[in-house]
XYZ file of C-alpha atoms in Angstrom:
110
model
C 6.336 11.338 6.484
C 5.221 14.994 7.246
C 1.780 13.841 7.962
C 1.129 11.999 4.596
C 0.043 8.920 4.131
C 1.921 6.314 1.914
C 1.560 7.089 -1.759
C -0.299 10.236 -1.165
C 2.916 12.524 -1.995
C 3.152 11.080 -5.438
C 1.873 13.181 -8.187
C 2.707 10.434 -10.477
C 2.462 6.427 -9.835
C 0.892 6.671 -6.295
C 0.657 2.799 -6.342
C 4.499 1.952 -6.832
C 5.088 4.985 -4.237
C 2.757 3.302 -1.764
C 4.490 -0.055 -2.251
C 7.985 1.378 -1.987
C 7.125 3.346 1.222
C 5.635 0.265 2.872
C 8.389 -2.296 1.950
C 11.566 -0.120 1.959
C 13.400 2.423 4.438
C 12.451 5.938 3.439
C 12.841 9.547 4.756
C 10.451 12.097 6.331
C 9.813 13.257 2.764
C 8.730 9.571 1.712
C 11.725 9.327 -0.655
C 13.322 5.706 -0.660
C 17.038 5.200 -0.904
C 18.477 4.738 -4.495
C 21.595 2.881 -2.951
C 22.135 -0.560 -4.027
C 21.074 -1.846 -0.854
C 17.810 0.392 -0.738
C 18.753 2.135 2.453
C 18.923 -0.825 4.582
C 21.329 -0.283 7.162
C 21.190 3.525 6.922
C 19.032 4.420 9.566
C 20.200 8.203 9.646
C 19.144 9.191 6.201
C 16.209 6.516 5.846
C 15.000 6.250 9.448
C 11.295 4.935 8.280
C 10.187 1.724 7.576
C 9.904 -0.921 6.485
C 6.568 -1.407 7.508
C 5.853 -4.695 5.337
C 8.780 -7.031 4.892
C 9.843 -7.797 1.493
C 6.759 -7.363 -0.541
C 3.233 -6.562 -0.198
C 1.169 -9.762 0.593
C -0.860 -11.471 -2.226
C -4.598 -11.558 -2.474
C -5.606 -14.934 -1.150
C -8.279 -14.912 -3.945
C -6.498 -13.626 -6.923
C -2.700 -13.910 -6.197
C -1.956 -10.432 -6.921
C 0.532 -8.294 -4.899
C -0.602 -5.044 -6.803
C -2.073 -2.031 -5.014
C -4.533 0.229 -6.535
C -4.768 3.637 -4.833
C -8.107 5.723 -5.039
C -8.848 8.820 -3.448
C -11.770 7.228 -1.855
C -13.275 3.890 -2.088
C -16.130 3.010 -4.545
C -19.143 1.253 -3.279
C -18.273 -1.916 -4.278
C -14.772 -3.638 -4.906
C -13.385 -2.082 -8.306
C -12.133 -5.511 -9.680
C -9.472 -5.255 -12.254
C -6.111 -6.877 -11.765
C -4.902 -5.182 -8.379
C -4.998 -7.361 -5.277
C -5.800 -4.507 -2.651
C -7.251 -1.075 -2.751
C -5.694 1.549 -0.730
C -7.818 4.890 0.159
C -5.537 7.862 -0.064
C -7.768 9.990 1.914
C -8.092 7.614 4.958
C -5.134 5.380 4.928
C -7.503 2.437 4.878
C -6.475 -0.869 2.617
C -9.148 -3.255 1.547
C -9.022 -6.542 -0.306
C -10.015 -6.179 -4.241
C -12.353 -8.946 -3.929
C -16.281 -8.747 -4.487
C -16.784 -12.461 -2.667
C -18.164 -13.092 0.668
C -17.131 -14.373 3.793
C -18.053 -17.785 5.142
C -20.923 -16.016 7.117
C -22.142 -14.075 3.930
C -20.647 -10.603 4.627
C -19.038 -9.007 1.785
C -15.220 -9.059 1.857
C -15.404 -5.154 0.582
C -17.538 -4.085 3.380
C -15.123 -5.574 6.160
């Protein structure tokens, strides 16, 4: 996608653009098909993706499939209703949860 991470090319709604670019076929500019079949089967015009089948997986703690896109990660999980946080600067994806794993490690620090 011309060296751009998912969602980063979207001036508006980067969260929606991230989900679309990960779950639907897209082209080199990151546009998804507008056809009824969403580009499935059109590998000529939409040769990239999908990278995640059907939908973003649910956060196992909150059940949310929403992705919040941020330029950089904050020091702690941002909370709110999103299940995941995507860092536009690095392309990293983290679970939006401030709890700890069984060994005491903060999920946000993983």
